[in-house]
Every structure is written in C-alpha cells, then in structure tokens.
Tab-separated table of C-alpha atoms in Angstrom:
chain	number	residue	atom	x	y	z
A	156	UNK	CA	4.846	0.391	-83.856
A	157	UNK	CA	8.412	0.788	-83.498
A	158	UNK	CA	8.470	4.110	-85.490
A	159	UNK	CA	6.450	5.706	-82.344
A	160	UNK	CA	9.305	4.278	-79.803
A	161	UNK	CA	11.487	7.017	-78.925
A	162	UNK	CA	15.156	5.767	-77.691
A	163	UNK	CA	16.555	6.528	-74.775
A	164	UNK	CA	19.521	8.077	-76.482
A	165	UNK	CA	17.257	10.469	-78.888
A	166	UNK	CA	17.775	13.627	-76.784
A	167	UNK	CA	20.811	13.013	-75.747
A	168	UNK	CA	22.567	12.635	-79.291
A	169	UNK	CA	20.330	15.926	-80.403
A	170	UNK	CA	21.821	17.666	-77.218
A	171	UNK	CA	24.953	16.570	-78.231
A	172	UNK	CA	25.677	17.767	-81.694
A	173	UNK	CA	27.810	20.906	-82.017
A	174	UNK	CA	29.925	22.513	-84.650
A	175	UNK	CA	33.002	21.024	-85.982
A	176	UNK	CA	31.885	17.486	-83.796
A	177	UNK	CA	30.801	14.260	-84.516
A	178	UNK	CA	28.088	12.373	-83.309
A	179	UNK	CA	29.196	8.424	-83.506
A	180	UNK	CA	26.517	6.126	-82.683
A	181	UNK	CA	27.982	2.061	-82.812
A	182	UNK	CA	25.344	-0.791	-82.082
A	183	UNK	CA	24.490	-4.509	-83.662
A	184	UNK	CA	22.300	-4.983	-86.963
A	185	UNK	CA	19.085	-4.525	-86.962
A	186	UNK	CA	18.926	-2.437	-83.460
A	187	UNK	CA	17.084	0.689	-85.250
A	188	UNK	CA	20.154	2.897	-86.263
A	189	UNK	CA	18.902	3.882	-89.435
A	190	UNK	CA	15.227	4.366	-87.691
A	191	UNK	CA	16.702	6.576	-85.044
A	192	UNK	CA	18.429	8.302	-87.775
A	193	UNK	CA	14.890	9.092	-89.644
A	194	UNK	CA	13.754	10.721	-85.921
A	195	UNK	CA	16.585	12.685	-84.936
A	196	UNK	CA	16.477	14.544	-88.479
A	197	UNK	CA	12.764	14.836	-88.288
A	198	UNK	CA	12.886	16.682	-85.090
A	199	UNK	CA	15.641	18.669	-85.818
A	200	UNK	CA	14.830	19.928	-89.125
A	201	UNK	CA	18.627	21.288	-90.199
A	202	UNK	CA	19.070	20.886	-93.841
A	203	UNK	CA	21.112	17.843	-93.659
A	204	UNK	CA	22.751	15.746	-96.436
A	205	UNK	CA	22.257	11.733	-95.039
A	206	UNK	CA	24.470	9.728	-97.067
A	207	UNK	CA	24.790	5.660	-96.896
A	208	UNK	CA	28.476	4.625	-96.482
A	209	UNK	CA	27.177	1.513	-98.487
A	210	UNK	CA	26.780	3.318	-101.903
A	211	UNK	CA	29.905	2.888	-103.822
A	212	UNK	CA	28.788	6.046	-105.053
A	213	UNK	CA	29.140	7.488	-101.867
A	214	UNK	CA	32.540	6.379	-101.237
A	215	UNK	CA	34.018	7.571	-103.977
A	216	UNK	CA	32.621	10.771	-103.499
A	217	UNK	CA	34.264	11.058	-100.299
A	218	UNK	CA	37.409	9.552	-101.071
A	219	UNK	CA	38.749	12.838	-102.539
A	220	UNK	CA	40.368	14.118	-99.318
A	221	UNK	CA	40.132	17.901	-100.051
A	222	UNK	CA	38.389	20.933	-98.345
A	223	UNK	CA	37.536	22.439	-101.057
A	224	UNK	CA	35.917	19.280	-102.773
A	225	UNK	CA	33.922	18.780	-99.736
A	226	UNK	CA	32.728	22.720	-99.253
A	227	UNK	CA	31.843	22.076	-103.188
A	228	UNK	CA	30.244	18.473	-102.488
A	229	UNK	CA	28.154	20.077	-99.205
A	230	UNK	CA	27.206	23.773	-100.173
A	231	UNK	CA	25.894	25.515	-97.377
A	232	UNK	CA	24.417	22.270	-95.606
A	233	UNK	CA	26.022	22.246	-92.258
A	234	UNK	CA	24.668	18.651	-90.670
A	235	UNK	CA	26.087	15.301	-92.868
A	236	UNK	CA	24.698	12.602	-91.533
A	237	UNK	CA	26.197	9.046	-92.706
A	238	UNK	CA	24.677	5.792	-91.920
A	239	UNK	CA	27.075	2.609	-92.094
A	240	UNK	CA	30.176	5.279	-92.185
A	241	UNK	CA	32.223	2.100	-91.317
A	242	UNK	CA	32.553	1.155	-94.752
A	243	UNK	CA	34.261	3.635	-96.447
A	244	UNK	CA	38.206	3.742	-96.529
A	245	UNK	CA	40.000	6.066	-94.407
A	246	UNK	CA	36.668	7.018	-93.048
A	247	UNK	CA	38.166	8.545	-89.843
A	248	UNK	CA	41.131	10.760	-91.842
A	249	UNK	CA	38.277	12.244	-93.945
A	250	UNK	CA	36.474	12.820	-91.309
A	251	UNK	CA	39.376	14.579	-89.289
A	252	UNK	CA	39.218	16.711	-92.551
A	253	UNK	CA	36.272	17.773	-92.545
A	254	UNK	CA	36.104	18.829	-88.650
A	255	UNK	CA	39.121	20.992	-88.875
A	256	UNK	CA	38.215	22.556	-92.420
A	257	UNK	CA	34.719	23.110	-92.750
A	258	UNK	CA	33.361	25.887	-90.447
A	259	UNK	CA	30.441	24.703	-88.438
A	260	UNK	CA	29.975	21.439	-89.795
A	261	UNK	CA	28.435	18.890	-87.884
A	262	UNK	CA	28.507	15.344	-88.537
A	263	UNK	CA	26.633	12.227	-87.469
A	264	UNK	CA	27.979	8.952	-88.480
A	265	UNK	CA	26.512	5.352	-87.363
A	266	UNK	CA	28.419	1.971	-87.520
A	267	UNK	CA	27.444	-1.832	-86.850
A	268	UNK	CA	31.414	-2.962	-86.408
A	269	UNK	CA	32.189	-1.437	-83.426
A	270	UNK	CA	36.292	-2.585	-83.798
A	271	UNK	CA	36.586	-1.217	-87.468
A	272	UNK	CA	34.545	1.687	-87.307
A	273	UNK	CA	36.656	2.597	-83.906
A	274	UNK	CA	39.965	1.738	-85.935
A	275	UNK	CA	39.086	4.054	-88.511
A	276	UNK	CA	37.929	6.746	-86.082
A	277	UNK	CA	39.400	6.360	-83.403
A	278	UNK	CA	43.492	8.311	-83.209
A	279	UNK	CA	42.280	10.482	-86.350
A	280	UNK	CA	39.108	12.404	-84.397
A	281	UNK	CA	40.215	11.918	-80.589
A	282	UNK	CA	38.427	15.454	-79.005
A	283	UNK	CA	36.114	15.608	-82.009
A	284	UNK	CA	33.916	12.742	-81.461
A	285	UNK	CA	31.163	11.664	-79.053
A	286	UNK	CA	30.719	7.703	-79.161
A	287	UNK	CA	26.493	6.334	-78.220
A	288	UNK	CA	25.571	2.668	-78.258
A	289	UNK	CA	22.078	1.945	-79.291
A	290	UNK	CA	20.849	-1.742	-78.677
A	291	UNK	CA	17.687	-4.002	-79.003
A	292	UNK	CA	14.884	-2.259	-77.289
A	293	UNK	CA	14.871	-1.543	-73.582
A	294	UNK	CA	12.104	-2.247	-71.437
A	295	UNK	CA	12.277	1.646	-70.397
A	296	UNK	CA	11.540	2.061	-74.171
A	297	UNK	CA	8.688	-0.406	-74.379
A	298	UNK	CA	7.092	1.352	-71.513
A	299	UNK	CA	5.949	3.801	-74.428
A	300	UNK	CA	3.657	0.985	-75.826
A	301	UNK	CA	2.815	-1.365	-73.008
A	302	UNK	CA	1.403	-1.172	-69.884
A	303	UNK	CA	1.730	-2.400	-66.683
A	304	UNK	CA	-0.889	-5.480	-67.216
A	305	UNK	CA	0.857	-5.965	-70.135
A	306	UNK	CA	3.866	-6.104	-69.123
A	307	UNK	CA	4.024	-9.796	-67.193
A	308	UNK	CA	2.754	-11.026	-70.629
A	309	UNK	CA	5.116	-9.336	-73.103
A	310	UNK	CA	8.347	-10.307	-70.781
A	311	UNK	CA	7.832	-13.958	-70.983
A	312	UNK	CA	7.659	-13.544	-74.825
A	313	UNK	CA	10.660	-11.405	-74.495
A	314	UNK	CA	12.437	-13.806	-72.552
A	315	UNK	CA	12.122	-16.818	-75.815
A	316	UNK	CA	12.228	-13.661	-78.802
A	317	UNK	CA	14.100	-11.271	-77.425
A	318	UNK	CA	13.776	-7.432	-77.808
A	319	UNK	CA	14.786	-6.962	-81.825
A	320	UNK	CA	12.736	-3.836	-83.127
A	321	UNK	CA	10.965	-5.481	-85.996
A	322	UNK	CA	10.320	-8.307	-83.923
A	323	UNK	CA	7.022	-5.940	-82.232
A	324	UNK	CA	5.409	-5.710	-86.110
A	325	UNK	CA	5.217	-10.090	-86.025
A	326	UNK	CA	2.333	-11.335	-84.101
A	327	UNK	CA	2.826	-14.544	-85.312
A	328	UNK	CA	5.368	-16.798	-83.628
A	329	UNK	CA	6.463	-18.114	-86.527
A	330	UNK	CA	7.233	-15.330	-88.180
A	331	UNK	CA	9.469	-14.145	-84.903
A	332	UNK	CA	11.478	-17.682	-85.352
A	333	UNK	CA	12.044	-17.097	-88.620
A	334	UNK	CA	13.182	-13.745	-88.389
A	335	UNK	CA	15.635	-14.644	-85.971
A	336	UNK	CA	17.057	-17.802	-87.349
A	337	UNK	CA	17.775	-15.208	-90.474
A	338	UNK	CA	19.242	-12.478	-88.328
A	339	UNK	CA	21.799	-15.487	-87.123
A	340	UNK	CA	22.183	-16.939	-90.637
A	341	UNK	CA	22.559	-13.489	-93.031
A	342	UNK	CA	23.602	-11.151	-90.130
A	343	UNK	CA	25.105	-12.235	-87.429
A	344	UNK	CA	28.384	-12.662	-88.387
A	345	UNK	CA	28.656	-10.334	-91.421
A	346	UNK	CA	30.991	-7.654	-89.970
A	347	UNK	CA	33.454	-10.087	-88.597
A	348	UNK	CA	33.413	-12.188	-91.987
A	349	UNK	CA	33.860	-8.986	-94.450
A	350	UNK	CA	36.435	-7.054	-92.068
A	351	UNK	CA	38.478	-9.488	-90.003
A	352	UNK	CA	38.403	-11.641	-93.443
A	353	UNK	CA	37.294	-14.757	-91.618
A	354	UNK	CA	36.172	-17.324	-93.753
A	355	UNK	CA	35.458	-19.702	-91.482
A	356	UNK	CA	31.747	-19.024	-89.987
A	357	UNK	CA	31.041	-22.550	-89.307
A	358	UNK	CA	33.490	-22.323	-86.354
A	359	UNK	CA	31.862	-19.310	-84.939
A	360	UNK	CA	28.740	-20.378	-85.196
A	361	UNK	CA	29.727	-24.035	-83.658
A	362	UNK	CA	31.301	-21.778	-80.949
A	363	UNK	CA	28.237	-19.142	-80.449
A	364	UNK	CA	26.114	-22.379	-79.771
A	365	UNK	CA	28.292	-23.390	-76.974
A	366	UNK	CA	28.506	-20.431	-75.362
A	367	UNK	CA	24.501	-20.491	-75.848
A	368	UNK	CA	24.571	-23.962	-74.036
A	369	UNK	CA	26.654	-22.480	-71.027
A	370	UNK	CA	25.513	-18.765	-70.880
A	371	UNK	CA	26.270	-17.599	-67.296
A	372	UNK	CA	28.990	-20.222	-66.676
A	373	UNK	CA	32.323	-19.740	-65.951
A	374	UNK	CA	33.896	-20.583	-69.382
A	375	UNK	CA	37.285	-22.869	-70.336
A	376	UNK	CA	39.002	-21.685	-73.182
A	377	UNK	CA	41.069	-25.109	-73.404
A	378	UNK	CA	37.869	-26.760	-73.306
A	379	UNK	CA	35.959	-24.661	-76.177
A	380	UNK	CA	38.985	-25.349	-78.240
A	381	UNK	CA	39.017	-29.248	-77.736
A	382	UNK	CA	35.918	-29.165	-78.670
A	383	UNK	CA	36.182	-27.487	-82.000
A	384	UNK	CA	39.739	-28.299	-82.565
A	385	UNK	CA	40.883	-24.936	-82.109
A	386	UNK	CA	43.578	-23.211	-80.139
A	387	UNK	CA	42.824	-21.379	-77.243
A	388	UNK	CA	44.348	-18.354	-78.729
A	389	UNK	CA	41.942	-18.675	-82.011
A	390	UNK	CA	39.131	-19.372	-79.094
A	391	UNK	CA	39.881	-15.831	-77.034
A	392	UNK	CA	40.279	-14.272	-80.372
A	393	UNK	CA	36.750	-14.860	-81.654
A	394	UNK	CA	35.016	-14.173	-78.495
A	395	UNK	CA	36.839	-10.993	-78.400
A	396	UNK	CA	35.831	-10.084	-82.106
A	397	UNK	CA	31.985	-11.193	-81.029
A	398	UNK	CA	32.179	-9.263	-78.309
A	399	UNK	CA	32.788	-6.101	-80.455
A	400	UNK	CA	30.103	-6.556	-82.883
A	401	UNK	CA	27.458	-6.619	-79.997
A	402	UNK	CA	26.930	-10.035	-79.943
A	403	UNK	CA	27.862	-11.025	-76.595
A	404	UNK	CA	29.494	-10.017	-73.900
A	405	UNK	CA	31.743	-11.244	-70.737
A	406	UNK	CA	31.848	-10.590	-67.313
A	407	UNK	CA	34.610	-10.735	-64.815
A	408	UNK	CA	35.529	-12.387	-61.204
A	409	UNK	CA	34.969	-10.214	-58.882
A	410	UNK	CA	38.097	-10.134	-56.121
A	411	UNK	CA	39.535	-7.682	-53.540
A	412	UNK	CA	39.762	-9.224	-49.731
A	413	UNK	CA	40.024	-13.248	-49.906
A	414	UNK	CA	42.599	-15.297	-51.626
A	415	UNK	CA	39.969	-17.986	-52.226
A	416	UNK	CA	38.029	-15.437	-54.403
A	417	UNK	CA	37.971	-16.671	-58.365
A	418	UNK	CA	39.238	-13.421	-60.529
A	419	UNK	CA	40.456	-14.951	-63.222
A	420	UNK	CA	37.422	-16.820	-64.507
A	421	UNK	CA	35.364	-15.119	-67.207
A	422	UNK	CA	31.519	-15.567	-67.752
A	423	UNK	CA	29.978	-15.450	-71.182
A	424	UNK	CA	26.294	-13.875	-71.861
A	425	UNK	CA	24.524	-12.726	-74.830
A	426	UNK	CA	23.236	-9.536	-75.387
A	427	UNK	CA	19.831	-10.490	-76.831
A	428	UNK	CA	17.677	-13.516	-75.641
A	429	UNK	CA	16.394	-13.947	-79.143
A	430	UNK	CA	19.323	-14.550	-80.625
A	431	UNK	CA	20.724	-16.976	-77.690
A	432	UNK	CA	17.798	-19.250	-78.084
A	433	UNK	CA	17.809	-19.198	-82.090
A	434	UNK	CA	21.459	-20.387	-81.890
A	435	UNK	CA	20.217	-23.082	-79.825
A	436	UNK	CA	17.186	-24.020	-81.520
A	437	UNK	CA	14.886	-23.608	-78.322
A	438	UNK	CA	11.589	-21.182	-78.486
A	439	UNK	CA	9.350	-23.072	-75.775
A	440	UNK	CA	7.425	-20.550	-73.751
A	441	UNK	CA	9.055	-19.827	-70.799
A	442	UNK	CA	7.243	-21.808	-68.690
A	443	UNK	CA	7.250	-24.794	-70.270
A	444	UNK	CA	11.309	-24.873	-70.190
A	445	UNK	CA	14.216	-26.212	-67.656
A	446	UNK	CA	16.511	-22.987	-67.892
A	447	UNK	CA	13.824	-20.105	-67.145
A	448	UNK	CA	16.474	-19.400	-64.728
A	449	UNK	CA	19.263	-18.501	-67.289
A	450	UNK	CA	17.010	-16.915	-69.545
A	451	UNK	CA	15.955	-14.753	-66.904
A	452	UNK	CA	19.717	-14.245	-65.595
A	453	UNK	CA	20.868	-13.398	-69.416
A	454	UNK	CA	18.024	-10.806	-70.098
A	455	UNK	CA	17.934	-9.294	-67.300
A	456	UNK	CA	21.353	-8.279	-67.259
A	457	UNK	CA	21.215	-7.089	-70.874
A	458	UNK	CA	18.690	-4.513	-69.824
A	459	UNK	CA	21.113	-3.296	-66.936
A	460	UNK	CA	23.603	-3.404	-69.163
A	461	UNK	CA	21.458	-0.814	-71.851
A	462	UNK	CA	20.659	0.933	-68.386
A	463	UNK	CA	23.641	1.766	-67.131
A	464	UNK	CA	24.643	2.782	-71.046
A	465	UNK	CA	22.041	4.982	-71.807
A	466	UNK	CA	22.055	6.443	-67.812
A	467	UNK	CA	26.106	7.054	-69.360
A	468	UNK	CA	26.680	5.290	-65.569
A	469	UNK	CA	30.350	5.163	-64.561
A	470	UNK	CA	30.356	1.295	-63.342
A	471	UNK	CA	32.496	-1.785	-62.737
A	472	UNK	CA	30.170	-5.142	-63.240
A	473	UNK	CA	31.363	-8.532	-62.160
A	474	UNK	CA	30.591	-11.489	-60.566
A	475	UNK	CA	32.370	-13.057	-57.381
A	476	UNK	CA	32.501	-16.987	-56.480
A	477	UNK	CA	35.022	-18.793	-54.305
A	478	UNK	CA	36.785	-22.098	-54.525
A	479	UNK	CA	34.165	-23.659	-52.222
A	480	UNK	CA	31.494	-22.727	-54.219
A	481	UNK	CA	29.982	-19.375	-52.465
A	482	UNK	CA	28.449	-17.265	-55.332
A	483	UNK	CA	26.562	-13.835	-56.201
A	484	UNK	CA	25.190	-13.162	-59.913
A	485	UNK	CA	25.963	-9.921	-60.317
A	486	UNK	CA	28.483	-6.878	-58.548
A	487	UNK	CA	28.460	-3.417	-58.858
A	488	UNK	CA	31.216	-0.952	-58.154
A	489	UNK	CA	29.640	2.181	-58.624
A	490	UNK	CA	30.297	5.434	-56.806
A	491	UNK	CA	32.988	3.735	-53.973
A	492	UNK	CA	30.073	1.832	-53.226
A	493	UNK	CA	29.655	-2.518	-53.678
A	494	UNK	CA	26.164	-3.351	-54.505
A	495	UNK	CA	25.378	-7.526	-54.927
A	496	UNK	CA	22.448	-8.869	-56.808
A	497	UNK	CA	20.636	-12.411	-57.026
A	498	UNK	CA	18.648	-13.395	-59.825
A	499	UNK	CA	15.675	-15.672	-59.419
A	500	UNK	CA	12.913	-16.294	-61.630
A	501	UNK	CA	10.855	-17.434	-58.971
A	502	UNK	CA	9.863	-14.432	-56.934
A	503	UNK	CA	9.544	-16.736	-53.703
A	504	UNK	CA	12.795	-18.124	-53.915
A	505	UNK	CA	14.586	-16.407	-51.215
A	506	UNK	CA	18.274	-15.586	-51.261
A	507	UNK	CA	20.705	-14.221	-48.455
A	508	UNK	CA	24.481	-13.060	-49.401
A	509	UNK	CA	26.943	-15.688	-48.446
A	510	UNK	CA	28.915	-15.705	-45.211
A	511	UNK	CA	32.301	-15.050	-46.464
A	512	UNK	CA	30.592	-12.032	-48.791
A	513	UNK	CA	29.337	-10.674	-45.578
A	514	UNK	CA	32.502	-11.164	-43.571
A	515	UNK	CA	34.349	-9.583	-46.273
A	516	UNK	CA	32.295	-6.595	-47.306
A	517	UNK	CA	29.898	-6.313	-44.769
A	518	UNK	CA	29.094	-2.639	-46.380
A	519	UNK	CA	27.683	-4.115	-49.572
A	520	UNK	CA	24.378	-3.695	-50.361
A	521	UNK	CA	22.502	-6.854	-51.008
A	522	UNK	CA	19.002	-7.483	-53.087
A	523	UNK	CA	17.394	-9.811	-55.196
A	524	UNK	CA	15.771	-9.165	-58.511
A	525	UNK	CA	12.972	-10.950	-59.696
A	526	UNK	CA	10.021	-10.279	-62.314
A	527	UNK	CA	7.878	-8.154	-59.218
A	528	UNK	CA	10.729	-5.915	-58.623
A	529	UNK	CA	12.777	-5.508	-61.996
A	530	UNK	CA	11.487	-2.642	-63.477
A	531	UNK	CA	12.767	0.054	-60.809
A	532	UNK	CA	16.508	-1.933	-61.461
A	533	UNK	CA	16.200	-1.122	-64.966
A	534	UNK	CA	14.298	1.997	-65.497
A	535	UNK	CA	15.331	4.244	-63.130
C-alpha cells in the first residue's frame, strides 16, 4: 500500500531540480526516502545514475575529486541521484565539484543524519542546494487510502503505532510491536553511534525512556542527569544530537509582555507515537489507557509539525505558562499574527484562554483541537 502513497513533498522536489543544483532531502530511518526516490525517477524518466552512498564501491568511486573522472564516471547522464550520500567522505567538497564542473548536472542526494550530512554539505554547496524533510506518514498522505469512516478507526491505532510506512503492510498487532521495538533496538540510534562515535547507547536509551515518561513536560536537565549519573552538559548534548536525527524534538516558552511568563523552560516531544510508546513498553488501545491525553498532545503536534514543513510555512512554535500555573499547549507566530491552541482528547472538554493570556494579547486567536476538528489544522 505504501508504494501508491504519494508524499507531500513529491512535486515539490520534481519542481525543484535544476541544472548545476542539488536536491537534499534529510529525514529519520525508515520514513520512505529510498521509496520516494523509486517515484520521483519513475515519473520523471531522465536517464539517471542512482547510486547508494553505502557501497564501498561507491565511495571509492567518488572519492577521486576530478572533473574529468566524474564526466568519464557519468557520460552523458545528467541526473545522479544518491541515496544515504551521508556516508561518503568529503561528500559535500565532491559535490561542490561536481556543481561547478559538470554542465547541467543535477543531483539528488538523501541523508538519515541530518547533523553530518549538513556538516558535510553544508559551507561547501551554500546557493547550490535545496534542503526537504520527509517524515513518517502524514495524515494528509493517508487521506490517499482512507476515508473519512475510516479515519476515527485508523487514528486511534495511529495514536499506540504510530505513522511508520511499513507499519500499513502489518495487520497484525504483533507484528506492528515487533517492528517497532526493532526500529528502537537496530535503528534508532545508529547515526548517532557510527558518527558522533558514542558508545554508550544504554544511556540514550535510559534517557529516550524518560523523556517518553514526561513527553509534554517542562524538562530538568539537572534532574535527567541525577538520574542517570550524567552531567547536565552530557544531558543537553544528547538531546541535541536526538533532536537532529529526527527523533524528537523540543519546544520553547513562549514570552513577550509579562515577567511571570516561563521562557526558559524547554518541552520535550517525540516525533512519532510509535516509537514513544515502544520505548516505554505501552501498546494498550487508546482507550483503555491513562495518558490518551499526551498521546493525543504528542501526535498531534507531529502532524503540524510535517504540516507546516511540507506547507514550507515560515513559523515560530512554542508554548507559554506562568509561575502560577496559567498554560496554553501550543503558540504560533506566524505572519505578525499569535494564534493559541488547546489540545483535548475529549471533544467535550471545553477550554477558554487564560486571563492573563487575554489581558496580554487580547489579539490572539484562540481554538481548541480535538479528534472532530483536526483534520482542517493539519491538512490544509
């Protein structure tokens, strides 16, 4: 099934590619690169020359930084395509090379490790690159395959598994469990181990499981490190590096009017519900479980998140609490305008902005989302 899903980024990457460019598309394992790869090139139809920065073979090839070795190496083919580009040396210096001396080349290249790829990329091709993210599936994407009466259905299995690709070809739930408990044993933490040369996992793991635990809390760094008799520093330094390889992701306070405001505080959330629950050893149905609430809070804002990404949406997210406890999920500086957002599972639960929100940005918009009213937040 999820050879028929076309992502949201398709178009836009084929609309993108142009002579002496590249294409850079950076997202987790197991997201679909290599599958979007397969459907770009079918619909384009360029003789192209896809090479897998894996192969040894392929490395080597490459590693002979010379114009004329590469106009030997590519013939007349004009579209190189290479899948995992992160893991060849000097990737971003041959690339430069081959930009600036091959007429009319154009190059795709995908990555998993956002912070290496980006090192190797990054001061080499600035003005001849164009960076996409690609992520689990959105629901805008699974609108291809589901409808509306399944929808309600499908999200509350979404909400325990998550939105992995292969995850739509397993029917069985056991299968989905132990897919993901192998994505978080073989894969999860694969780029940081090989390219930061941490040897360590246990500790990352022992830490992803606590930010699992408190996923949408306001996190302490001297805390986490107590806890796994670490420094704060090592603490900040991991999150950062997990943060990179698409694992999670943080969100800030949210201050501009009130000294009682909390800005300094960060929030933790993952970006795939699959993965958060498989680090925690929880797949009860939704229903039957005591944080529906921060399920729903953590996948819905992934799928803004993949929103606002794919919609290439110039926005500031955040959330805003005070010292007495006043509180909104989710801000949005977007346009010069502040928009506020609630989360409840419960479609029922009712929710108004807090008095000192409204005293001190009584422009803000204000809405809750829920599972009846989601879809426009996300889709369109």
């Amino acid at each position: 099934m999820t050879e028929l899903i076309k992502r949201e980024i398709e178009d836009q990457i084929i609309q993108g590619l142009s002579p002496n460019k590249v294409i850079q598309i950076l997202g987790p394992r197991r997201v679909g690169k290599t599958v979007l790869l397969k459907q770009i090139i079918g619909r384009i139809q360029e003789k192209h020359l896809l090479l897998n920065g894996e192969d040894l073979d392929v490395a080597q090839l490459l590693a002979n930084r010379s114009i004329q070795h590469y106009k030997n190496l590519f013939g007349s083919t004009k579209l190189i395509i290479i899948d995992e580009a992160q893991k060849i040396p000097e990737i971003g210096k041959i690339l430069k090379l081959m930009v600036d001396g091959l007429d009319g080349i154009k190059i795709i290249i995908t990555g998993s490790s956002a912070f290496d790829l980006s090192q190797n990329t990054g001061e080499p091709l600035t003005g001849r690159k164009k960076t996409f993210h690609l992520f689990a599936l959105s629901e805008s994407e699974l609108n291809q395959v589901e409808n509306r009466f399944q929808k309600p259905t499908n999200l509350r299995e979404r909400l325990v598994f998550g939105n992995y690709p292969e995850l739509q070809q397993l029917l069985n739930q056991n299968e989905k469990i132990d897919y993901l408990k192998e994505l978080v044993q073989s894969y999860l933490l694969k780029d940081i181990l090989q390219f930061e040369n941490i040897r360590n996992s246990d500790k990352i793991l022992k830490l992803l499981r606590l930010i699992a635990f408190q996923s949408g809390s306001e996190i302490s760094y001297t805390e986490l490190g107590k806890q796994l008799s670490m420094s704060k520093n090592t603490i900040e330094r991991y999150l950062d590096l997990l943060s990179k390889v698409y694992v999670i992701h943080s969100l800030d306070g949210f201050s501009k009017n009130l000294r009682k405001e909390i800005s300094k505080s960060k929030k933790w959330y993952f970006f795939d519900n699959g993965l958060m629950n498989a680090l925690i050893g929880n797949f009860k149905p939704i229903d039957l479980r005591d944080d529906n609430g921060k399920l729903w809070e953590n996948y819905i804002i992934a799928e803004r998140l993949k929103h606002q990404n794919y919609s290439r949406m110039v926005v500031y997210n955040h959330f805003w609490r005070t010292y007495d406890q006043q509180e909104i999920d989710w801000i949005e500086e977007h346009g010069g305008k502040l928009n506020a957002f609630e989360f409840k599972w419960n479609p029922k639960r009712k929710a108004k902005p807090p008095v000192a929100w409204k005293n001190a940005y009584p422009d803000a918009e204000f809405e809750v989302i829920h599972p009846e009213n989601y879809l426009s937040w996300i889709t369109t």
